[in-house]
CSV table of C-alpha atoms in Angstrom, one decimal:
chain,number,residue,atom,x,y,z
A,1,MET,CA,-22.6,107.8,-132.5
A,2,ASN,CA,-21.5,108.3,-128.9
A,3,SER,CA,-19.5,105.0,-128.8
A,4,LEU,CA,-17.2,106.0,-131.6
A,5,PRO,CA,-15.0,108.5,-129.7
A,6,PHE,CA,-14.7,105.9,-126.8
A,7,ALA,CA,-13.5,103.3,-129.3
A,8,TYR,CA,-10.8,105.6,-130.4
A,9,LEU,CA,-9.7,106.2,-126.9
A,10,ILE,CA,-9.1,102.6,-126.0
A,11,PRO,CA,-5.9,102.1,-128.2
A,12,ILE,CA,-4.7,105.5,-127.1
A,13,PHE,CA,-5.1,104.5,-123.5
A,14,LEU,CA,-3.3,101.1,-124.1
A,15,LEU,CA,-0.5,102.9,-125.9
A,16,ALA,CA,-0.1,105.3,-123.0
A,17,LEU,CA,0.1,102.4,-120.5
A,18,TYR,CA,2.8,100.8,-122.7
A,19,PHE,CA,5.0,103.8,-122.5
A,20,ILE,CA,4.5,104.3,-118.8
A,21,PHE,CA,5.4,100.8,-117.9
A,22,ARG,CA,8.3,100.6,-120.4
A,23,LYS,CA,9.9,103.6,-118.7
A,24,LYS,CA,9.7,101.9,-115.3
A,25,LYS,CA,12.0,99.1,-116.6
A,26,PRO,CA,14.8,100.7,-118.7
A,27,LEU,CA,16.4,98.5,-121.3
A,28,THR,CA,19.9,97.3,-120.4
A,29,GLU,CA,22.0,97.5,-123.6
A,30,PRO,CA,25.0,95.2,-123.8
A,31,LEU,CA,28.5,96.7,-124.1
A,32,THR,CA,30.1,96.9,-127.5
A,33,ASP,CA,33.4,95.3,-128.4
A,34,VAL,CA,34.9,98.8,-128.3
A,35,ASP,CA,33.6,99.2,-124.7
A,36,LYS,CA,35.1,95.9,-123.7
A,37,GLN,CA,38.5,96.8,-125.2
A,38,ILE,CA,38.5,100.1,-123.3
A,39,LEU,CA,37.8,98.2,-120.0
A,40,ASP,CA,40.6,95.8,-120.8
A,41,ASP,CA,43.0,98.6,-121.6
A,42,TYR,CA,42.2,100.9,-118.7
A,43,VAL,CA,40.7,98.9,-115.9
A,44,GLY,CA,43.3,96.6,-114.3
A,45,TYR,CA,40.6,94.9,-112.1
A,46,TYR,CA,38.6,93.9,-115.2
A,47,HIS,CA,41.8,92.9,-117.1
A,48,HIS,CA,42.7,90.3,-114.5
A,49,LEU,CA,39.3,88.6,-114.4
A,50,ASP,CA,38.6,85.3,-116.2
A,51,SER,CA,36.2,85.2,-119.1
A,52,THR,CA,33.2,84.3,-117.0
A,53,ASP,CA,33.7,87.1,-114.5
A,54,LYS,CA,34.5,89.6,-117.3
A,55,LEU,CA,31.0,88.9,-118.7
A,56,ARG,CA,29.4,89.4,-115.3
A,57,PHE,CA,31.4,92.6,-114.9
A,58,GLU,CA,30.1,93.9,-118.3
A,59,GLN,CA,26.6,93.1,-117.3
A,60,LYS,CA,26.9,95.0,-114.0
A,61,VAL,CA,28.4,98.0,-115.9
A,62,ALA,CA,25.4,97.9,-118.3
A,63,GLU,CA,23.0,97.7,-115.4
A,64,PHE,CA,24.6,100.7,-113.8
A,65,PHE,CA,24.2,102.7,-117.1
A,66,SER,CA,20.5,101.8,-117.1
A,67,THR,CA,19.8,103.0,-113.5
A,68,VAL,CA,22.2,106.0,-113.0
A,69,LYS,CA,22.5,109.1,-115.1
A,70,ILE,CA,26.0,110.4,-115.9
A,71,GLU,CA,26.4,114.0,-116.9
A,72,GLY,CA,29.4,116.3,-117.7
A,73,VAL,CA,29.5,119.8,-116.2
A,74,GLY,CA,31.9,122.0,-118.1
A,75,VAL,CA,33.3,119.0,-119.8
A,76,GLU,CA,32.3,116.8,-122.8
A,77,MET,CA,31.7,113.2,-121.7
A,78,THR,CA,33.6,110.5,-123.4
A,79,THR,CA,33.0,106.7,-123.5
A,80,LEU,CA,36.2,106.3,-121.5
A,81,ASP,CA,34.8,108.6,-118.7
A,82,GLU,CA,31.5,106.7,-118.6
A,83,LEU,CA,33.2,103.3,-118.4
A,84,LEU,CA,35.6,104.4,-115.7
A,85,ILE,CA,32.8,105.8,-113.6
A,86,ALA,CA,30.7,102.6,-114.0
A,87,SER,CA,33.7,100.4,-113.3
A,88,SER,CA,34.4,102.4,-110.1
A,89,ALA,CA,30.8,101.6,-109.1
A,90,VAL,CA,31.0,97.9,-110.0
A,91,ILE,CA,34.3,97.0,-108.4
A,92,PRO,CA,33.2,97.4,-104.7
A,93,ILE,CA,30.0,95.5,-105.3
A,94,PHE,CA,31.3,92.8,-107.6
A,95,GLY,CA,31.1,90.2,-104.8
A,96,PHE,CA,27.3,90.8,-104.4
A,97,LYS,CA,24.9,89.2,-106.8
A,98,ASP,CA,22.1,91.8,-107.0
A,99,TRP,CA,23.4,95.0,-105.4
A,100,GLN,CA,22.2,98.3,-106.8
A,101,TYR,CA,23.0,101.8,-105.6
A,102,LYS,CA,19.5,102.8,-104.5
A,103,ASN,CA,20.9,106.0,-102.9
A,104,LEU,CA,22.3,107.3,-106.2
A,105,SER,CA,20.5,108.8,-109.1
A,106,SER,CA,23.2,110.7,-111.0
A,107,VAL,CA,26.9,111.3,-111.2
A,108,LEU,CA,28.2,114.7,-112.3
A,109,LEU,CA,31.7,114.9,-113.8
A,110,TYR,CA,33.6,118.1,-113.4
A,111,PRO,CA,36.8,118.8,-115.4
A,112,ASP,CA,39.0,119.2,-112.4
A,113,THR,CA,39.1,119.7,-108.6
A,114,PHE,CA,36.3,121.8,-107.1
A,115,ASN,CA,35.5,123.6,-103.8
A,116,ASN,CA,32.6,123.4,-101.3
A,117,ASP,CA,30.5,125.7,-103.5
A,118,PHE,CA,30.9,123.3,-106.4
A,119,GLN,CA,33.1,125.8,-108.3
A,120,PHE,CA,35.8,124.3,-110.5
A,121,GLU,CA,37.4,127.6,-111.6
A,122,GLY,CA,39.5,130.0,-109.5
A,123,GLY,CA,40.0,130.1,-105.8
A,124,GLU,CA,41.0,127.2,-103.6
A,125,ARG,CA,39.9,124.0,-105.1
A,126,ASN,CA,41.0,120.7,-103.5
A,127,ILE,CA,38.0,118.4,-103.7
A,128,MET,CA,38.4,115.5,-106.1
A,129,GLY,CA,35.1,113.7,-105.3
A,130,MET,CA,32.0,114.1,-103.2
A,131,VAL,CA,28.9,112.2,-102.3
A,132,GLY,CA,26.1,114.7,-102.0
A,133,SER,CA,23.9,115.3,-99.0
A,134,GLY,CA,21.0,117.6,-98.3
A,135,TYR,CA,19.6,119.1,-101.5
A,136,MET,CA,22.4,117.2,-103.3
A,137,ASN,CA,21.4,113.9,-101.9
A,138,GLY,CA,21.4,111.1,-104.5
A,139,GLN,CA,24.2,112.7,-106.5
A,140,MET,CA,27.9,112.2,-106.7
A,141,ILE,CA,30.4,114.7,-108.1
A,142,LEU,CA,33.7,113.5,-109.5
A,143,SER,CA,36.7,115.3,-111.0
A,144,ARG,CA,37.6,114.0,-114.4
A,145,SER,CA,41.4,114.4,-113.7
A,146,ALA,CA,41.1,112.5,-110.5
A,147,LEU,CA,38.9,109.8,-112.1
A,148,ARG,CA,41.4,109.2,-114.9
A,149,HIS,CA,44.4,109.3,-112.5
A,150,GLY,CA,42.8,106.6,-110.4
A,151,PHE,CA,43.0,104.2,-113.2
A,152,SER,CA,46.5,105.2,-114.4
A,153,LYS,CA,49.7,103.2,-113.6
A,154,SER,CA,51.0,106.1,-111.5
A,155,ALA,CA,48.0,106.0,-109.1
A,156,GLY,CA,49.5,103.5,-106.7
A,157,LYS,CA,47.0,102.7,-103.9
A,158,GLU,CA,44.6,105.5,-104.7
A,159,ASN,CA,41.4,105.7,-106.7
A,160,THR,CA,39.1,108.6,-106.0
A,161,ALA,CA,36.1,107.2,-107.7
A,162,ILE,CA,36.2,103.9,-105.9
A,163,HIS,CA,36.7,105.9,-102.7
A,164,GLU,CA,33.4,107.8,-103.3
A,165,PHE,CA,31.4,104.6,-104.2
A,166,VAL,CA,32.6,103.0,-101.0
A,167,HIS,CA,31.2,106.0,-99.2
A,168,LEU,CA,27.9,105.2,-100.8
A,169,LEU,CA,28.0,101.6,-99.7
A,170,ASP,CA,28.8,102.9,-96.2
A,171,LYS,CA,25.9,105.3,-96.4
A,172,SER,CA,23.4,102.7,-97.5
A,173,ASP,CA,22.6,101.7,-93.9
A,174,GLY,CA,21.7,105.3,-93.0
A,175,ALA,CA,25.0,106.5,-91.6
A,176,THR,CA,28.4,107.2,-93.2
A,177,ASP,CA,30.5,106.0,-90.3
A,178,GLY,CA,33.0,103.5,-91.6
A,179,VAL,CA,30.8,100.6,-90.4
A,180,PRO,CA,28.9,99.2,-93.4
A,181,GLU,CA,26.2,97.4,-91.5
A,182,ASN,CA,24.6,96.1,-94.7
A,183,LEU,CA,27.8,94.3,-95.5
A,184,ILE,CA,29.2,93.2,-92.2
A,185,THR,CA,27.5,90.9,-89.7
A,186,HIS,CA,26.9,92.2,-86.2
A,187,GLU,CA,29.5,89.9,-84.6
A,188,TYR,CA,32.3,91.5,-86.7
A,189,THR,CA,31.3,95.1,-86.1
A,190,LEU,CA,33.2,95.7,-82.8
A,191,PRO,CA,36.4,93.9,-84.0
A,192,TRP,CA,36.3,96.0,-87.2
A,193,VAL,CA,35.9,99.3,-85.2
A,194,LYS,CA,38.8,98.2,-83.0
A,195,MET,CA,40.9,97.4,-86.0
A,196,MET,CA,40.3,100.7,-87.6
A,197,HIS,CA,41.3,102.7,-84.5
A,198,GLN,CA,44.4,100.6,-83.9
A,199,GLU,CA,45.6,101.3,-87.5
A,200,MET,CA,44.7,105.0,-87.2
A,201,GLU,CA,47.0,105.2,-84.2
A,202,LYS,CA,49.8,103.6,-86.3
A,203,ILE,CA,49.2,106.1,-89.1
A,204,GLU,CA,49.4,109.0,-86.6
A,205,ASP,CA,52.7,107.5,-85.3
A,206,ASN,CA,54.1,107.3,-88.9
A,207,LYS,CA,54.2,103.5,-88.6
A,208,SER,CA,51.9,102.7,-91.5
A,209,ASP,CA,52.0,103.1,-95.3
A,210,ILE,CA,48.2,103.9,-95.4
A,211,ASN,CA,47.4,107.4,-96.7
A,212,PRO,CA,47.2,109.8,-93.6
A,213,TYR,CA,43.9,111.1,-94.9
A,214,ALA,CA,42.5,107.9,-93.3
A,215,ILE,CA,42.8,109.3,-89.8
A,216,THR,CA,40.2,112.0,-90.6
A,217,ASN,CA,37.4,109.8,-89.3
A,218,GLN,CA,36.1,106.2,-89.5
A,219,ALA,CA,34.3,106.8,-92.8
A,220,GLU,CA,37.4,108.2,-94.5
A,221,PHE,CA,39.5,105.3,-93.0
A,222,PHE,CA,37.1,102.8,-94.6
A,223,ALA,CA,37.1,104.5,-98.0
A,224,VAL,CA,40.9,105.0,-98.0
A,225,VAL,CA,41.8,101.4,-97.1
A,226,SER,CA,39.2,100.1,-99.6
A,227,GLU,CA,41.1,102.0,-102.4
A,228,TYR,CA,44.2,100.2,-101.2
A,229,PHE,CA,42.4,96.9,-101.1
A,230,PHE,CA,41.2,97.1,-104.7
A,231,GLU,CA,44.2,98.9,-106.2
A,232,LYS,CA,47.1,97.0,-104.5
A,233,PRO,CA,45.5,93.9,-102.9
A,234,GLU,CA,48.7,91.9,-102.9
A,235,LEU,CA,50.6,94.6,-101.1
A,236,LEU,CA,47.8,95.1,-98.5
A,237,LYS,CA,47.7,91.4,-97.9
A,238,ASP,CA,51.4,91.3,-97.3
A,239,LYS,CA,51.7,94.5,-95.1
A,240,HIS,CA,48.3,94.3,-93.4
A,241,PRO,CA,47.0,90.7,-93.5
A,242,ASP,CA,44.3,91.2,-90.8
A,243,LEU,CA,43.0,94.3,-92.5
A,244,TYR,CA,43.0,92.5,-95.9
A,245,HIS,CA,41.1,89.6,-94.4
A,246,GLN,CA,38.4,91.8,-92.8
A,247,LEU,CA,37.9,93.8,-96.1
A,248,SER,CA,37.7,90.5,-98.0
A,249,ARG,CA,34.9,89.5,-95.6
A,250,ILE,CA,33.1,92.9,-96.0
A,251,PHE,CA,33.3,93.0,-99.8
A,252,ALA,CA,33.0,89.2,-100.3
A,253,GLN,CA,36.0,89.3,-102.6
A,254,GLN,CA,39.6,88.1,-102.6
A,255,PRO,CA,41.3,90.4,-105.1
A,256,ALA,CA,44.8,89.2,-104.1
A,257,GLY,CA,43.8,85.7,-105.2
């Protein structure tokens, strides 16, 4: 009589184990044909890849969806928004086989620019994207208007979402300082720092076409020139060949071909 309840508990226990371990390894669902068409229409980086690299890009996008939560705040999320966010994450890490953003758990999408108190209505609002710190650690906030503008034909050298994901790469070694030690070997660290400051001086003297926001600090310089590298690689290679070469080494990519 006493063994009967225990016998019932065994399948319940096994079922509970199944759900526990299944949650630890989320399923990666492949992109649909509609998803792929959106990428091809809106993401120039993806559009110019060959068929093999397109497949790899799609797999990385799917992996991102399985590990990072994307939520809308005051805005209804669309498939386009989700794919643009994931693409922004994949583009900087496309040269690395198994990279994952271990320092990111969620991306919050706001309808427009916001302020330091994370308000997107009224008052002065000039922030287009932010990597959280402190109690916001592990979160990123993006403006939908800035996200979509970054993938428009009028964006030029700028892409806010890529900018923020580059900050995450920079931060992965413990310091957001413009020197991504996880991506750059020690022997190239000092030459990279020297190159950054030489170019920052040119920007201050109005002798550079790089966005002046880059002189804010080393971290912003790295993020700004990375936008340029991925959005207008041929132009960067032509105007700043040394900078292009160093960024190619850091990201393990040659977007200018």
